[in-house]
Every structure is written in structure tokens, then in C-alpha cells.
Amino acid sequence: MATRIATTIPPPLQSRLRMPIDTVLFATTLALIAFGFWMVFGTSFFQSMDSAKMGNDPLYFVKLQAKGVIVGAVALWFTMRTGYWKWKQYAIPLMLATLIILCAVWPFHLPGLAIRENGAWRWFGHGALRFQPSELAKVTLVIYLAAMYARPGLRVRVFETGFLPPLIPAFLYFLLIEREPDLGTAMVLFLSAGTILIVAGARKRHIALFFGIGVLAVLLFGFGFGHRGGRMSTFVNPCINRDYGGDQVCNSLYAVGSGGLLGEGMGQGKQKYLLTQANCDFIFATIAEELGFFRSSLVIGCLLLIGWRGFRIALYTKDRFGSLLAAGIAAVISWQALINIAVATGSIPATGVPLPFISFGSSSMLFLMAGIGILLNIAQHPEGEPPQLQRRRV
Amino acid sequence: MAGRGTVPGETVKHRVRYSFGMIASLYGLLVLRMLYVQGVQGDRLKAEAEDNRKHTVTLAAHRGSILDRNLRPLAQSRYTGAVGFDPLTLVTESGDPRKAAMFEKRLKRTAEVGARLLSSTPEEMRRVLLTERDHYRTELAIRQATHPGETQTPTLTRADRKGLNRFVILRENVSLEVAQRVRAAGLMSIGVQDDTTRSYPNGRDVAQIVGLNPGGGDKSLNGLERSQAKWLDGIPGKAVSEMDKTGRPLPDTRHVLKQAREGYDVVTTLDADIQHLVCQEAAEVYRKYSPAGVSIIVVEPQTGDILAMSGMPDYDPETFLNDPVYRNESVKSGVLNASCLTHLFEPGSTMKAITIAAALDQKVISPERYFNCPGVITVDKRALRCDKHGGTGVHGSLNFEGILRQSCNIGSAKIGMEMGATRLYKGFENFGLFDKLDVQMPMFPRGRKIMFRPSDPREIMRQGRIARVAFGHSIGVTPLHVAMAYAALANGGKLMQPRLVAAVRDMDGKLLKTNAPKMLRQAVSAETAAIVERGLRAVVTSGTGKIAAVPGYTIAGKTGTAKLYKSNEFVGSFAGFLPASPDVKPRVVIYVMVDRPKGSYYGSDVAAPAFQHIAAQLARHLHMAEDDPQSVQYKTAIEKRKLQARGLAH
């Protein structure tokens, strides 16, 4: 409610309607990032210390993460200071640019720019200057869909002309990212797009159709055929099927279970030495192991808090674009966190997505922080674009 | 409103709440799921997780060495590692050109460094590596092809690789130095597997005594390796700790650490040099007379130490371990046993000295008592003859010295019959001939009282038996028994416990257990021993054992020729000691026994020369002072003359 009763604030020069910063959202984000540093260190120092490639530096991953956070902070500053309505006019160019980059990585494997790692084409860039286009897509897709469904005159309840056309590039996104392969991120994008559709007021039967297609696709791509065929059995009994790909999930379950209610104590986790993605996709396993049920529930609470602030901003923003944008960004963060935790606790079949703000990964950090910046900006302008600026532009 | 849905209004607002509600309830479900995993399953998962991380590593214990009296190794464990190669590290999973280049680089480096380490050429190394890699790849492909439903993608799972050899041996038996260099090179594809092998530097010389430990583990076949296993074997330690996926222990997770207790060294009384020359001599006799067996023992009389012990036929430990045919034959023919300890035989005339010593000690006869030898007498309706090289000899009237010198059967039979069974038995018993002579070797029999049971009245009645026993027939002993009895004569009548294991010490040389020389009993008085020694000297100076004489030294000894029961085969032997001057302590007792030689069979022909060779070499080897009075006088005179010639003496 604090953001609404802010009438006593002296009006700044550029906008009389500008509200103070959403401190709860901002502080929670910073707290999670700080906590993330500690967890990244705890889950990676032994690995980097043993690796000559990483300079035997226990802080190797922490330093990389710090770089991501610094770039992310700049991005956050920039997006927070930029009126969110400006993104509307760049929605389609951004969408197209992202599509081009995604295509460059897969299926074109653009030499010199597309980078393959661990058998997947997920990186774009050259040398150290690189990022994951799928992370960029999380932001640009949300901006694009919000801009499309907020367009005056678009009738979202009409299937052919309103509901469907903006979704065509979205499905291209899903396909390109799924084929990298990065099923986890594709799922996050899909669920977020679905959330935007719900918030945008689409018809229930259309939404049902959308999710139906998603479930079908996941069944087809995820469990239907190919090397992921054994996923279902490894999901049900990861520890029995250790040799058939259940190893990671089993180790993660062991970690979560070992934590018990009170946890092993910070830095006392053992399973992190066995988990191959301990500092990224499975960082929550170590959190649960070291903190225990009560305190790791607090971490979940913080993530929920960010989601709540996001949807709250969506609720109190009068501008439809801002509302959809805020809901979309909150959805991306929430779905990503949900999938990550669900995988770590063995609640859904394994698929790798980083835990927002905590997992190691500069791309994820950069675009998520940019997203938080946008959210903060929307929160500052509950009335939408200030009228004097609208006038000037006209 | 409902139809347009294009402006933000009530629809969107409740949809935002609905969306957040959905996400929040999913979070709630996850928290419940965590409560279930952590709260309900927590303890079970924690135990399982710890079990899964826990690994036990056995810390092998080094097996102790067997040493000779000068602490030279007779058996020792040495490091033999195997250098192997992991083909998986060179198997490319995909057609990615960058990966392929990386693998090619790795292959090149492995070939170059590996060739340098294992003294091969890079080309050869590369060829071997590629062959093995291709073999591995083929095996893997076969497995993937038979994998149900998994033909589409070339993803390797752990199950696919299970059972495939990831340690292709490139070199075996590498030294510790090479192993360390390979480890230090830090190659991804080449590793070392540690192992130890038992080596026997003295080969067949000590093979029967030391025995064999084929696997290098705690399973030994024979000899000291087997009987001293409780000392030689260390106690393996173990470490239980939690490990990460690469097999490194996790910090602060050591559950159990029990260091291995290294095995102890066993110090024997053997002298590797003496053992060698004795074995050479035994082999020479074996070659020359093709007997069924040759046994030679060298004993130090004062301590009972067995300095050397050889039994032909013997076996070669290296061939035994490597050649299964040879192994089978060796086991069947029983050459694994030390025949000096296990071979029971009728010793023959060498026992006359024992009979006489017992008779003198028990005052049955006096040194001046003469016995008449008519060449043949009849005892128990059976003729008993004296051999005189090729026919029946009439020795005439002889005292004990004459009986020994001429090896007169009838004389000693008469002495025996005069003693009677009980006293003769008592005399033999005092010399330890019926004792279990424990030298801490596996499988050895006691001397047998076969055909000689004085407790049985009928036996006592039968004078024929007593007569035969008196000159060494109708009684079963081992070569060690004879040697120890002669050692008692050489040691002023004191019978010593034969000693083969002198001490046990740990790796640092600290003595843990010492077997001090132990006197079993005073077999005969020192005076009696001196009198018998006089008779034994006469055997070598002017009797049947002349051939055993060594210039410069006085030798006491006795020949022995025993005819086997119901067969025209013989056992020739010679027992003796030196230096045997009255006032000098004998240094060594040597017993040579030739079982059923072909051609010549007299102890004086087959065994005495061997004794002579060994005695002559031992005299030099042990730096014995010359004690033959004639030789000493002669040499002193020569020395004096030399000095006189140089004007240094009167």
C-alpha cells in the first residue's frame, strides 16, 4: 500500500506522478543476490581450486558472478531510469533481434558467434564476451507479448485476429530454445507467456488450448522418444536408475533429505561434492541441505515475495502495457524458481534452469536484474506514462 | 466490457490475483513437498546419502622380508606397478570438429609423453593407443546397438560402459621410479596400478627353506613363507571416508582410519654364501651319481644354528611361478619340501659313533675294551656280516676306535647287544634321535622309533634288531637328526636345539623376538664326547674316511653306508666336523647324505668327497685357523726360515 499513499513526496522535475522506489522488491532482490554469492562460493570453491584452467582460485566462480552482478546492476540502473513505456516502441525490433540471435545459435550454428557447451548450443558471442540468448528471450518475449496484447484495438478474446497472431513468434521462441536443447528455459518462457495470456484477459478455452498444446509438446519432446525416453522411470525412482540418468536427481534428493528440518549448517553440505551442477541448476539442493526445511522455506518465501511484489505492481498499474509487463516479468521469475526448486526436490522430471538471483550464471543474472529494473520503474509510475511527456512526444 | 477485453479493467485485475494465487499455491505445494522429503524421509535419505558417499579403501600392508644371518634378503617384496591406459579418454562422443581436435591433441601428447616414460617410440605408442581405443569403441558400439530403444542417440550412459576394460595394461612390472614419473606426468589417459611382487634373489639355493608366496598376498605355499606368515604378514589397514564423484575424500568425513601394520622381517640362521656353495656341491653330487636325493646340512655346533641346508632335487622358484607344467611336476615329485627335515631314512654306519658314545657314557664299555670281529656272526638265526669293500672282511680284535675306523658292523652290534635295548634306546634318545626337532618349518616329522620299540617285550627279546640298530639300521631318522647328534659330539656332549629362525624384527630393525640358542640336554659327558671325537679323527686320518681330509685341518667324521631293506640299493653318507683338534672348538658340522646313488655307493666314495670340498671351502670362508699339528709345524718352520733368510730371526 506504501506506493499508493505517496502523495506527500515532492514532485520531481520530470514527473509529478512518480512514486518512490519499491524498497521491498529492491531489498529482497539484493538480499537474494548477496545470499547467492555465498551459495555460489560454497558450491564451487572445491571445483575451481582443483582446476588449473580456473587458476586454482577458490573465488573463480564468485568473481565471474560478481562481473555478472556488476553488469546486471548497470542494466538495472538503466532500466529503472528508463520509462517503461519506451519499451513498447522497441518491442517488435527487440523480438526480431532476439529471434535472429536465437536462429544464429540454433539451427545455423553461426561460426565464430555460436558457442557449443556440454553438447548444447546455448551461447552467443565470442570469447569471454558472451551471453545466453534464451535469457535475453525471457525479457524480450515478455516485452513483446505485453506490447502486443496492450495494443489499443487488439481484441484478445477473438482467436484469429486478437489471440493468435502475437503468439506466432512466441512459439518460434519455444521451438528454437527447446532445440538448443534447453527444455527448462523453453518451459519457463511458455508458462510465462501463458500467464501473460491469463492476465491479458484471453478466453478460458483459448488459454486451455494454449496449455494443452504445451502439455502435448512436453510429452512429445520430453518423454516421447529420443534419449530422454527414460526420463519418466528415472523421475519415479531416481536412485534405482542411477546408472540411467537418475544420478543427479538422486544426489539432489539425498541433499535435500539430508538437510532435515534444521539443516547441516552453512558450508557443511556434502552432496554438493557429488552434484555436477552444484552451483547452478542444483544450487537449491545445497541450500536445502545446509539450511534445513525452516530456513530454506525462508528462501522460498523471499522468491515468493518478489513474485508477489511483481504481481502487485501489475495489479496497481493503471496502464495496461505496464500491468502486463509487470505480470510477465514476475511470472518469469516465479516460474523459473518453481521449476528449479521442483527439480531439486524431485517433484518434476529433471530439467535445468537456474534459481533466480542465487544460481551462478551471468546471463541469467544480467537479464533478471534488468527485469527487476523494469518492475521498479513500473512501480514508480502507477499512472502510466506522464502526460507532459506524452504531449512532448506528440 | 466482456466482448472487448482490450482495456485494463476488472477482468485483468482478478486474473492477476488468480495468476499470483496459482503461483503462490504452487510454492505452497513445493514447501509441503520439502516438508515431506526433509521431515518425513529426511533420516532415511540422509543415511542412504552417507552410505552412497562412503567408500572403504584397504591400505595394503607390506610383507616382511626373510633375511639370512648377515641380514641379506632371501625373500623380499618389491614394488611392481602396472601402467595402463583408459581408452574412454580418447573416444570422441560426437562429430564436433573442435572436440575431435582436442582429442587428437590429447592422443598426440599421450603418445609422446607415454613413449618417453615407457621407453618406446611415439609412433609405436600411438599405434597401440589407437588399436586399443578402436577396440573399446567397437565394444561400446555393440553394447549400444543391443541397448533397447536407445539406438537413436550416441549418448554414453554409465550402464553402457559397465564391464568394459578401462585399464588396458601397457607395461607390467614397472619400478616405483617409473610409476612415480608416470603419476607426476599427470596424463589424463595413462595411470598406474600399484602392486607388489615377492622376489627371491637367491633363487633355487634357498627355495625349499624359504618357500614360495606366489601371489604376494597372504597365501603361501611352503617353507618359512608359510610357517612364519604370522610375522611376515602385516595387518592391512583401512580407511573409510566419504568421496566425491572423482574418488577424492571429502573434507572432515573420515570415519575410520586404521593404518596398516607392516609385516615383520624374519632373520634366519642361514648364511647365503655357505648355502650357495653347499647347493653347488649337492647339485654336483646329484649330477655325478644320479641318486634319488642328496641332502647336505651345515650346522654350527655351539648354537645349533643351521648355516645351510640343501636337498636335491630342488626347484627353481621363478620357473615354478611362471610355468604351470613345471609347477605340477614339482608339486607331484615333492621337491617343495626340505628333504633334510622331512626325509626319513636308515642312517647306517654314522650311528656307530652314537652307539659307542652312549655305551662309553653309560660305562657299558671302556675305551680299552676290545671286541673280536670274525667277519660274520649269527644273531637270531641270521647272518650278520662285516663288509670290507667288496666282500666279507675279518676285522679281528678292535677297540671302539678301531670299530669306528674300520666301520665294523659286528663290533658295534656286539656293543649294542651288550647294552641291551633299554640302554641303547636311552642313549639314542639322549642324542635327540626320537625328538621332534622344531625348526619352525611347516611339515616335518619326528624321528621314528620304527621297528624299535623297547617297551614291547618281544622287541627286547630280539637281539637281531638291537644288533642292527646299533649300526644304524632298523631306525628312521632325518638328516637333521644325524647332523644334530654329531653337533652334540662336537659341542662337548651338549645337544642343542636346532635353530633356523634367529629373530624377528620390525621394519626399523628393532628386535621383537629372539630365539636364543637353547641346549636340549647333555647327551653324553664332555669326556665321552672327547674320547669319541678321538675315534672320529682316526676315521679320517687312517680309516674309511681318509678321502674327507682337508690339508691343514684336523677333521673328525664317520662314513655311513646303509643297505636298503629288501633292495640292492644303498644310502651313502658322511658326517663330520672341523676343526677337530682336542683343544679347539669345532666351527661347523657337515652332514652329507646321498640317497640311492648309481654306480658307487659307499659313503666314503659318494659322500666323503663332497664333505671334503665343502669343508675346504668353509675353512677358507670362515677364516678358520689351521689346526693340523703337522701342517702348523711345517708352516711355522717355513715362516721361520723366511725370516732367517732376511736376517730377522735367529
Short mmCIF file of N, CA and C in Angstrom, two decimals, chain B residues 527-601:
data_model
loop_
_atom_site.label_atom_id
_atom_site.label_comp_id
_atom_site.label_asym_id
_atom_site.label_seq_id
_atom_site.Cartn_x
_atom_site.Cartn_y
_atom_site.Cartn_z
N GLU B 527 83.77 -85.60 28.56
CA GLU B 527 84.89 -86.54 28.42
C GLU B 527 84.58 -87.58 27.36
N THR B 528 83.37 -88.16 27.47
CA THR B 528 82.95 -89.16 26.48
C THR B 528 83.02 -88.58 25.09
N ALA B 529 82.49 -87.33 24.94
CA ALA B 529 82.48 -86.70 23.63
C ALA B 529 83.91 -86.57 23.11
N ALA B 530 84.85 -86.21 24.00
CA ALA B 530 86.24 -86.05 23.57
C ALA B 530 86.83 -87.38 23.13
N ILE B 531 86.48 -88.44 23.86
CA ILE B 531 87.00 -89.78 23.51
C ILE B 531 86.47 -90.20 22.13
N VAL B 532 85.14 -90.01 21.92
CA VAL B 532 84.55 -90.39 20.63
C VAL B 532 85.16 -89.54 19.51
N GLU B 533 85.39 -88.26 19.79
CA GLU B 533 85.99 -87.37 18.80
C GLU B 533 87.35 -87.91 18.37
N ARG B 534 88.09 -88.45 19.35
CA ARG B 534 89.39 -89.04 19.04
C ARG B 534 89.20 -90.15 18.01
N GLY B 535 88.19 -91.02 18.29
CA GLY B 535 87.92 -92.10 17.36
C GLY B 535 87.53 -91.58 15.99
N LEU B 536 86.75 -90.50 15.96
CA LEU B 536 86.29 -89.96 14.67
C LEU B 536 87.45 -89.31 13.90
N ARG B 537 88.42 -88.75 14.64
CA ARG B 537 89.62 -88.22 13.97
C ARG B 537 90.36 -89.34 13.27
N ALA B 538 90.41 -90.49 13.98
CA ALA B 538 91.13 -91.63 13.42
C ALA B 538 90.48 -92.10 12.12
N VAL B 539 89.13 -91.96 12.02
CA VAL B 539 88.43 -92.38 10.81
C VAL B 539 88.98 -91.63 9.60
N VAL B 540 89.26 -90.33 9.80
CA VAL B 540 89.70 -89.51 8.67
C VAL B 540 91.20 -89.67 8.44
N THR B 541 91.96 -89.80 9.54
CA THR B 541 93.41 -89.91 9.33
C THR B 541 93.80 -91.28 8.80
N SER B 542 93.14 -92.35 9.30
CA SER B 542 93.63 -93.66 8.90
C SER B 542 92.51 -94.66 8.67
N GLY B 543 91.25 -94.19 8.56
CA GLY B 543 90.15 -95.16 8.41
C GLY B 543 89.43 -95.01 7.08
N THR B 544 88.14 -95.28 7.14
CA THR B 544 87.35 -95.28 5.90
C THR B 544 87.15 -93.89 5.33
N GLY B 545 87.38 -92.86 6.15
CA GLY B 545 87.07 -91.50 5.70
C GLY B 545 88.28 -90.71 5.28
N LYS B 546 89.35 -91.38 4.87
CA LYS B 546 90.58 -90.67 4.53
C LYS B 546 90.35 -89.61 3.46
N ILE B 547 89.41 -89.91 2.58
CA ILE B 547 89.19 -89.02 1.43
C ILE B 547 88.63 -87.66 1.88
N ALA B 548 88.09 -87.61 3.12
CA ALA B 548 87.49 -86.37 3.60
C ALA B 548 88.52 -85.41 4.18
N ALA B 549 89.76 -85.81 4.23
CA ALA B 549 90.77 -84.98 4.87
C ALA B 549 90.99 -83.67 4.11
N VAL B 550 91.15 -82.60 4.88
CA VAL B 550 91.44 -81.30 4.28
C VAL B 550 92.82 -80.88 4.76
N PRO B 551 93.73 -80.60 3.87
CA PRO B 551 95.09 -80.26 4.29
C PRO B 551 95.09 -79.07 5.24
N GLY B 552 95.82 -79.19 6.33
CA GLY B 552 95.92 -78.07 7.26
C GLY B 552 94.94 -78.15 8.40
N TYR B 553 93.94 -79.02 8.31
CA TYR B 553 92.91 -79.07 9.34
C TYR B 553 92.74 -80.49 9.85
N THR B 554 92.41 -80.60 11.12
CA THR B 554 92.04 -81.90 11.65
C THR B 554 90.55 -82.05 11.47
N ILE B 555 90.18 -83.21 11.01
CA ILE B 555 88.77 -83.45 10.74
C ILE B 555 88.33 -84.69 11.49
N ALA B 556 87.16 -84.62 12.10
CA ALA B 556 86.57 -85.79 12.71
C ALA B 556 85.33 -86.14 11.92
N GLY B 557 85.15 -87.42 11.59
CA GLY B 557 83.98 -87.74 10.79
C GLY B 557 83.75 -89.23 10.74
N LYS B 558 82.67 -89.59 10.13
CA LYS B 558 82.32 -91.00 10.03
C LYS B 558 81.57 -91.23 8.74
N THR B 559 81.98 -92.26 8.05
CA THR B 559 81.25 -92.62 6.83
C THR B 559 80.04 -93.44 7.21
N GLY B 560 79.14 -93.54 6.28
CA GLY B 560 77.99 -94.40 6.52
C GLY B 560 77.49 -94.97 5.21
N THR B 561 77.27 -96.28 5.22
CA THR B 561 76.71 -96.90 4.03
C THR B 561 75.61 -97.82 4.51
N ALA B 562 74.40 -97.50 4.16
CA ALA B 562 73.27 -98.30 4.64
C ALA B 562 72.63 -98.99 3.46
N LYS B 563 72.39 -100.30 3.62
CA LYS B 563 71.71 -101.03 2.55
C LYS B 563 70.21 -100.96 2.82
N LEU B 564 69.50 -100.67 1.77
CA LEU B 564 68.05 -100.55 1.96
C LEU B 564 67.44 -101.93 2.17
N TYR B 565 66.43 -101.97 2.94
CA TYR B 565 65.75 -103.21 3.25
C TYR B 565 65.15 -103.81 1.99
N LYS B 566 65.45 -105.08 1.74
CA LYS B 566 64.88 -105.82 0.61
C LYS B 566 65.12 -105.17 -0.74
N SER B 567 66.22 -104.50 -0.90
CA SER B 567 66.53 -103.99 -2.23
C SER B 567 68.03 -103.78 -2.26
N ASN B 568 68.56 -103.87 -3.45
CA ASN B 568 70.01 -103.79 -3.53
C ASN B 568 70.45 -102.34 -3.75
N GLU B 569 69.86 -101.45 -2.95
CA GLU B 569 70.22 -100.06 -3.07
C GLU B 569 70.78 -99.59 -1.74
N PHE B 570 71.55 -98.50 -1.82
CA PHE B 570 72.28 -98.07 -0.63
C PHE B 570 72.12 -96.57 -0.38
N VAL B 571 72.37 -96.19 0.87
CA VAL B 571 72.44 -94.78 1.20
C VAL B 571 73.86 -94.51 1.69
N GLY B 572 74.57 -93.66 0.96
CA GLY B 572 75.94 -93.33 1.37
C GLY B 572 75.95 -91.98 2.07
N SER B 573 76.65 -91.90 3.19
CA SER B 573 76.63 -90.62 3.88
C SER B 573 77.97 -90.38 4.58
N PHE B 574 78.16 -89.14 4.97
CA PHE B 574 79.33 -88.79 5.74
C PHE B 574 78.95 -87.67 6.69
N ALA B 575 79.25 -87.90 8.00
CA ALA B 575 79.00 -86.85 8.98
C ALA B 575 80.33 -86.49 9.61
N GLY B 576 80.61 -85.21 9.75
CA GLY B 576 81.89 -84.84 10.35
C GLY B 576 81.93 -83.39 10.75
N PHE B 577 83.01 -83.02 11.43
CA PHE B 577 83.13 -81.62 11.82
C PHE B 577 84.59 -81.19 11.85
N LEU B 578 84.79 -79.90 11.81
CA LEU B 578 86.13 -79.35 11.85
C LEU B 578 86.07 -77.93 12.43
N PRO B 579 87.18 -77.41 12.93
CA PRO B 579 88.44 -78.09 13.24
C PRO B 579 88.26 -78.99 14.47
N ALA B 580 88.94 -80.13 14.45
CA ALA B 580 88.65 -81.14 15.47
C ALA B 580 89.84 -81.45 16.35
N SER B 581 90.75 -80.50 16.52
CA SER B 581 91.85 -80.69 17.47
C SER B 581 91.26 -80.76 18.87
N PRO B 582 91.94 -81.46 19.81
CA PRO B 582 91.37 -81.65 21.14
C PRO B 582 91.06 -80.34 21.86
N ASP B 583 91.88 -79.31 21.67
CA ASP B 583 91.67 -78.11 22.46
C ASP B 583 90.94 -77.02 21.66
N VAL B 584 90.45 -77.32 20.48
CA VAL B 584 89.78 -76.32 19.63
C VAL B 584 88.30 -76.62 19.55
N LYS B 585 87.51 -75.55 19.58
CA LYS B 585 86.07 -75.77 19.44
C LYS B 585 85.72 -75.90 17.96
N PRO B 586 85.09 -77.01 17.59
CA PRO B 586 84.70 -77.16 16.18
C PRO B 586 83.78 -76.04 15.73
N ARG B 587 84.00 -75.59 14.49
CA ARG B 587 83.18 -74.48 13.98
C ARG B 587 81.94 -74.96 13.25
N VAL B 588 82.11 -76.00 12.45
CA VAL B 588 80.96 -76.48 11.68
C VAL B 588 80.83 -77.98 11.70
N VAL B 589 79.60 -78.44 11.68
CA VAL B 589 79.30 -79.85 11.48
C VAL B 589 78.67 -79.95 10.10
N ILE B 590 79.19 -80.88 9.31
CA ILE B 590 78.66 -81.04 7.95
C ILE B 590 78.16 -82.46 7.80
N TYR B 591 76.96 -82.57 7.32
CA TYR B 591 76.42 -83.91 7.07
C TYR B 591 76.00 -84.00 5.62
N VAL B 592 76.55 -85.03 4.95
CA VAL B 592 76.22 -85.24 3.54
C VAL B 592 75.56 -86.60 3.42
N MET B 593 74.40 -86.64 2.81
CA MET B 593 73.69 -87.89 2.65
C MET B 593 73.31 -88.04 1.17
N VAL B 594 73.69 -89.17 0.60
CA VAL B 594 73.35 -89.42 -0.81
C VAL B 594 72.45 -90.64 -0.85
N ASP B 595 71.24 -90.41 -1.26
CA ASP B 595 70.22 -91.46 -1.23
C ASP B 595 70.23 -92.24 -2.53
N ARG B 596 70.54 -93.54 -2.41
CA ARG B 596 70.49 -94.47 -3.54
C ARG B 596 71.28 -93.96 -4.77
N PRO B 597 72.58 -93.77 -4.64
CA PRO B 597 73.36 -93.33 -5.80
C PRO B 597 73.51 -94.46 -6.81
N LYS B 598 73.73 -94.07 -8.06
CA LYS B 598 74.00 -95.08 -9.10
C LYS B 598 75.51 -95.28 -9.16
N GLY B 599 75.91 -96.49 -9.48
CA GLY B 599 77.34 -96.78 -9.55
C GLY B 599 77.89 -96.99 -8.15
N SER B 600 78.85 -96.20 -7.81
CA SER B 600 79.45 -96.31 -6.50
C SER B 600 78.44 -95.94 -5.43
N TYR B 601 78.52 -96.60 -4.27
CA TYR B 601 77.53 -96.28 -3.26
C TYR B 601 78.10 -96.13 -1.88
#
